[in-house]
Amino acid sequence: MLAFLIRRIGQSAVVVLLMATIVFFGVNLVGDPVHMLVSPEADQAEIARVIQQFGLDRPIVEQYWLFLKGAVQGNLGTSFIFGQPAVGLILERLPATMELAVCALVLAVFFGIPLGVYSGIKPKSRVSQVIMAASIFGFSLPTFWVGIMLIMFFSVQLQLLPSTGRGEVGSFLGIDSSLFTLDGLKHIILPATNLALLKMSMVIRLSRAGTREVMQQDYIKFARAKGLSFGRIVWAHLLKNIMIPVITVLGLEFGSLIAFSVVTESIFAWPGMGKLLIDSVLQLDRPVIVAYLMIVVFLFVAINLVVDVIYSLLDPRVSLTGAKS
Amino acid sequence: MRKYLAATSVAVGLLTGAAYAEDLTIGLASEPTSIDPHYHNLTPNHALSRHIFDTLIGQDQVQNLYPALAVSWKPIDDTTWEVRLREGVKFHDGTDFNADDVIFSFERAPNVPNSPSSMGTYTSGKTLVKVDDFTIHVKTEAPYPLVPNEISQIAIVSDSIKDAATTADFNSGKAAIGTGPYKFKSYVPGGKIEVTGNADYWGGAPEWDKVTFRPIPSAPARVAAVLAGDVDAIDGVPTSDIEALKRSDGDKVSLWQGSSNRVIYLHMDQFRENSPFAKGKDGSAIKNPLLDARVRKALSKAIHRNAIVERVMEKVAIPAGQLLPEGFFGASDKLEVEGYDLEGAKELLAQAGYPDGFELTIHSPNDRYINDAKIAEAIGQMFTRAGLKMHVETMPRTVFFQRASSGAEGGLPEFSLILAGWSAGSGEASSPLKSLIHTFDNERGFGASNRGRHSSPQIDAKIEQALSTVDDEAREALLAEATEMAIEELAIIPLHFQVNTWATRSGLTYQPRTDEFTLAMGVTRE
């Protein structure tokens, strides 16, 4: 286990360094942030001052070297727009995004797996066909459109739920979250649903395919022949065996839920990291974009590691010593 | 049962009605980047700061100056302005306002660390001297008439925060102490900004007990938020939604429109013998046709401004014949909007030696001004009709402005014909004249946005003369003359003035502003 971890961390370091290079040059060679930030009324001297303040008057290689030096010390640069350390700016928005991602993931799992298993066990029933048809919509409708439709229906027409924004933040066991207040829960229903739809469809399809495959297996037939109750078969034999692909995908998807819920956060004016990213891209706040992508790289590397560990817990055949193979 | 329901709904209605009567929520298209009023010279920041802070001189909804923390201002000699301050004003923390706060604010304003666009633009060249507790002298090196306009941009903060005056201290609220009509309450970046009414405001208690600003950058979501009643007012209503809102939701929301000080215009390459995006129809290199005033005139005549306003802008714009809408200080009353005259345009092109036209590319941002890419496409079609072979290229502003300003070798403008916009922050004509029309001059800070590099010594002389004429009437005439000369020579081709639209829930009114500020002070109950 330890050897595996050390090896994986070594590989990860290489990935991170490569990404840092690609991201830094990719972001720094496009456009000009100074013209985005300086007031049009400013004269040439003010423009020169800002260029110097951002260090944009130095050669790009020198800028890269300074960035790497800072990164090693945990400093990924200072936001051009807010004048604050980029990492702090991003982490400040992390709780809001985590809330949304966790809610979406919970929705996706709690609705997706039962629906998928059901339509896998009874593939020919009317209900299954409806579920499968709906999941195609979940896949193919663009997120921003569904988001606007949710707002139009539930907020404008029915006036049931607030249209945008994050609700009051409550405190519970030392954690601040809008999930602890009624107002906060009301605010999160629509964006979380919007974010969950695509993932839910994916979970439905994966668990349906898994179920259909596993139901044909000899051990299921044997369990039936043994006279086990249907519920016991599903819980003990079916679910355990279809969970591995589902968890792999959900692990990766959880990363993308946190990192790239840009569209949903923008539409619902959710003050999370995704909205910060899109704002930074639009205004060319380079340090924030670079820091964001670096954090995302870390996140994915970490999640992959965790997924591997969960594998070994779920499936005893997977061993993490790995070195001999 | 029905009666019971009706009764509860009335009760609920009364309750929410009462709650709404005191509080106001505004959905903003663009979010301020800080609470610090001196940190970033940016419209949303200025608009927010007007709630918490006062300036010495205020700008009303059409950018006329009015006394705020200063009760009067006048030049006492060529290079000195005397400003008398209002007495008896208190800061939110109870301390008294006096000349020391003004001196401190003007010292701090241009020197905020990490500022992405400093207030130095307005404070440079001015020295403030305290004469007594309520009198200030503003000294300039040369006669300078724009002193009142420029000091009207600087928010006055309390000098009691001297030790804690970092931008972070403003954002946390510790240093956000002003004299304004509202007091800082809370700030969650990306989430909301809350201010509460200052009952002791020197100008009378404000209309609202509590105002919440919520950034909602997505336009459809912003419109939905006001329709759903989540916010009471929004700015930046998209032109495509205006008709539908008027038609179907007239009972739920009211729309408020006002012309802005922003002109949308074309800049033409007027400094290169060979312009990179102007070629012969067969693609061969030709002498830059835009150097010929007849060609520029022909282009201006070929533009059907009314069609752009009606079709592209859905009637939410005003055709422009100069740099600022009529009524602004320094706008000419002689200039008319160039009429659409296709035949005349073709004739002028023939006279200039281009009977068959030439090839030209128009470059435009696609995310900066209202419908900018669509306007560029319309212009492309109109010039095609006049016989040119047109290409239209649009790009995000992050790329556009860099290439348009300094994309070519030697830091020169890259394009031959661009579409851009200019908003006169000072509310008078010297702002566009100085930046768009005056010859590009790095040393003296003129023509910073003159991306066509038109250069005329006569116009330069007029602008400079106006900028050193303190007498209002004489200066207004000089600015109007400079504008007339610039339009006569077609230094730029003005297209239209943007009109901004705000929406409120019905029962509220909004006072539109030419400077595009969205202010809670402008929202009143009917």
PDB file of C-alpha atoms in Angstrom, chain A residues 30-32 35-44 46 49-50 53-54 78 80-84 92-93 148 151-152 155-156 159 161-165 168 266-267 269 271 275 281-284, chain B residues 33 39-41 114-118 121 171 189-192 214-218 220-221 224-225 227-228 230 252 397-399 401-402 405 422-425 431 440-442 445-449:
ATOM      1  CA  VAL A  30      -3.504  35.131 -25.074  1.00  0.00           C
ATOM      2  CA  GLY A  31      -4.847  38.679 -25.018  1.00  0.00           C
ATOM      3  CA  ASP A  32      -3.828  41.514 -22.767  1.00  0.00           C
ATOM      4  CA  HIS A  35      -6.575  46.774 -21.488  1.00  0.00           C
ATOM      5  CA  MET A  36      -9.273  44.891 -19.579  1.00  0.00           C
ATOM      6  CA  LEU A  37      -8.471  46.486 -16.267  1.00  0.00           C
ATOM      7  CA  VAL A  38      -7.263  50.001 -16.840  1.00  0.00           C
ATOM      8  CA  SER A  39      -9.940  52.645 -17.109  1.00  0.00           C
ATOM      9  CA  PRO A  40     -10.268  53.868 -20.710  1.00  0.00           C
ATOM     10  CA  GLU A  41      -9.743  57.385 -19.341  1.00  0.00           C
ATOM     11  CA  ALA A  42      -6.277  56.480 -18.116  1.00  0.00           C
ATOM     12  CA  ASP A  43      -3.299  57.979 -19.919  1.00  0.00           C
ATOM     13  CA  GLN A  44      -0.249  56.133 -21.213  1.00  0.00           C
ATOM     14  CA  GLU A  46      -0.993  54.874 -15.945  1.00  0.00           C
ATOM     15  CA  ARG A  49       2.402  51.625 -14.310  1.00  0.00           C
ATOM     16  CA  VAL A  50      -0.138  48.783 -14.386  1.00  0.00           C
ATOM     17  CA  GLN A  53       2.781  46.281 -11.386  1.00  0.00           C
ATOM     18  CA  PHE A  54       1.609  42.998 -12.929  1.00  0.00           C
ATOM     19  CA  THR A  78      -1.931  37.575  -6.834  1.00  0.00           C
ATOM     20  CA  PHE A  80      -4.940  41.244 -10.970  1.00  0.00           C
ATOM     21  CA  ILE A  81      -8.497  42.278 -10.247  1.00  0.00           C
ATOM     22  CA  PHE A  82      -8.873  41.754  -6.522  1.00  0.00           C
ATOM     23  CA  GLY A  83      -5.252  42.288  -5.461  1.00  0.00           C
ATOM     24  CA  GLN A  84      -5.489  39.250  -3.162  1.00  0.00           C
ATOM     25  CA  GLU A  92     -12.933  31.328  -0.062  1.00  0.00           C
ATOM     26  CA  ARG A  93     -15.447  30.203  -2.687  1.00  0.00           C
ATOM     27  CA  ILE A 148     -33.365  28.767 -17.344  1.00  0.00           C
ATOM     28  CA  ILE A 151     -36.093  29.148 -13.074  1.00  0.00           C
ATOM     29  CA  MET A 152     -38.957  30.089 -15.379  1.00  0.00           C
ATOM     30  CA  SER A 155     -39.588  30.679  -9.678  1.00  0.00           C
ATOM     31  CA  VAL A 156     -41.393  32.848 -12.202  1.00  0.00           C
ATOM     32  CA  GLN A 159     -43.153  31.365  -7.434  1.00  0.00           C
ATOM     33  CA  LEU A 161     -38.432  28.656  -5.089  1.00  0.00           C
ATOM     34  CA  PRO A 162     -35.990  31.556  -5.227  1.00  0.00           C
ATOM     35  CA  SER A 163     -34.536  32.027  -8.697  1.00  0.00           C
ATOM     36  CA  THR A 164     -30.896  32.780  -7.990  1.00  0.00           C
ATOM     37  CA  GLY A 165     -28.268  33.230  -5.321  1.00  0.00           C
ATOM     38  CA  GLU A 168     -28.604  32.397   4.499  1.00  0.00           C
ATOM     39  CA  SER A 266     -23.300  31.431 -13.647  1.00  0.00           C
ATOM     40  CA  ILE A 267     -26.996  30.988 -14.362  1.00  0.00           C
ATOM     41  CA  ALA A 269     -25.535  33.415  -9.612  1.00  0.00           C
ATOM     42  CA  PRO A 271     -21.046  32.469  -5.487  1.00  0.00           C
ATOM     43  CA  LYS A 275     -18.422  31.613 -11.293  1.00  0.00           C
ATOM     44  CA  VAL A 281     -11.554  34.153 -17.916  1.00  0.00           C
ATOM     45  CA  LEU A 282     -13.756  36.967 -19.194  1.00  0.00           C
ATOM     46  CA  GLN A 283     -11.554  39.603 -17.588  1.00  0.00           C
ATOM     47  CA  LEU A 284      -8.257  37.791 -18.147  1.00  0.00           C
TER      48      LEU A 284
ATOM     49  CA  THR B  33     -14.388  44.364  -7.392  1.00  0.00           C
ATOM     50  CA  TYR B  39      -9.043  50.681  -5.339  1.00  0.00           C
ATOM     51  CA  HIS B  40     -10.331  50.314  -8.893  1.00  0.00           C
ATOM     52  CA  ASN B  41     -11.407  53.038 -11.306  1.00  0.00           C
ATOM     53  CA  ASN B 114      -2.198  46.526  -6.222  1.00  0.00           C
ATOM     54  CA  SER B 115      -4.763  48.839  -7.829  1.00  0.00           C
ATOM     55  CA  PRO B 116      -5.540  47.542 -11.325  1.00  0.00           C
ATOM     56  CA  SER B 117      -6.570  51.030 -12.447  1.00  0.00           C
ATOM     57  CA  SER B 118      -5.776  53.815 -10.067  1.00  0.00           C
ATOM     58  CA  THR B 121      -6.094  59.586 -13.445  1.00  0.00           C
ATOM     59  CA  ASN B 171     -13.834  44.749   2.236  1.00  0.00           C
ATOM     60  CA  PRO B 189     -17.734  38.478  -2.977  1.00  0.00           C
ATOM     61  CA  GLY B 190     -19.849  36.953  -5.729  1.00  0.00           C
ATOM     62  CA  GLY B 191     -22.799  36.677  -3.335  1.00  0.00           C
ATOM     63  CA  LYS B 192     -24.157  39.948  -2.057  1.00  0.00           C
ATOM     64  CA  ARG B 214     -26.818  40.825  -5.741  1.00  0.00           C
ATOM     65  CA  PRO B 215     -24.576  40.241  -8.742  1.00  0.00           C
ATOM     66  CA  ILE B 216     -26.488  38.187 -11.329  1.00  0.00           C
ATOM     67  CA  PRO B 217     -24.291  38.326 -14.446  1.00  0.00           C
ATOM     68  CA  SER B 218     -26.417  35.984 -16.555  1.00  0.00           C
ATOM     69  CA  PRO B 220     -31.871  35.774 -18.624  1.00  0.00           C
ATOM     70  CA  ALA B 221     -31.459  34.839 -14.959  1.00  0.00           C
ATOM     71  CA  ALA B 224     -36.207  36.007 -14.331  1.00  0.00           C
ATOM     72  CA  ALA B 225     -35.166  37.204 -10.871  1.00  0.00           C
ATOM     73  CA  LEU B 227     -40.098  38.581 -12.722  1.00  0.00           C
ATOM     74  CA  ALA B 228     -40.052  36.106  -9.849  1.00  0.00           C
ATOM     75  CA  ASP B 230     -36.587  37.827  -5.894  1.00  0.00           C
ATOM     76  CA  LYS B 252     -45.288  42.814 -13.117  1.00  0.00           C
ATOM     77  CA  ARG B 397     -12.663  41.877 -25.891  1.00  0.00           C
ATOM     78  CA  THR B 398      -9.742  40.276 -24.070  1.00  0.00           C
ATOM     79  CA  VAL B 399      -8.119  39.781 -27.461  1.00  0.00           C
ATOM     80  CA  PHE B 401      -8.436  45.635 -27.370  1.00  0.00           C
ATOM     81  CA  GLN B 402      -4.866  44.433 -27.227  1.00  0.00           C
ATOM     82  CA  SER B 405      -4.325  49.177 -29.548  1.00  0.00           C
ATOM     83  CA  TRP B 422     -16.465  55.558 -25.548  1.00  0.00           C
ATOM     84  CA  SER B 423     -18.130  56.634 -22.357  1.00  0.00           C
ATOM     85  CA  ALA B 424     -17.391  60.184 -21.204  1.00  0.00           C
ATOM     86  CA  GLY B 425     -16.720  59.684 -17.508  1.00  0.00           C
ATOM     87  CA  SER B 431     -13.097  63.332 -22.396  1.00  0.00           C
ATOM     88  CA  PHE B 440      -1.500  60.125 -30.063  1.00  0.00           C
ATOM     89  CA  ASP B 441       1.112  61.523 -27.693  1.00  0.00           C
ATOM     90  CA  ASN B 442       2.758  59.198 -25.211  1.00  0.00           C
ATOM     91  CA  GLY B 445      -0.883  61.523 -22.222  1.00  0.00           C
ATOM     92  CA  PHE B 446      -3.069  62.531 -25.137  1.00  0.00           C
ATOM     93  CA  GLY B 447      -4.857  60.274 -27.620  1.00  0.00           C
ATOM     94  CA  ALA B 448      -4.412  57.142 -25.501  1.00  0.00           C
ATOM     95  CA  SER B 449      -7.361  55.480 -27.266  1.00  0.00           C
TER      96      SER B 449
END
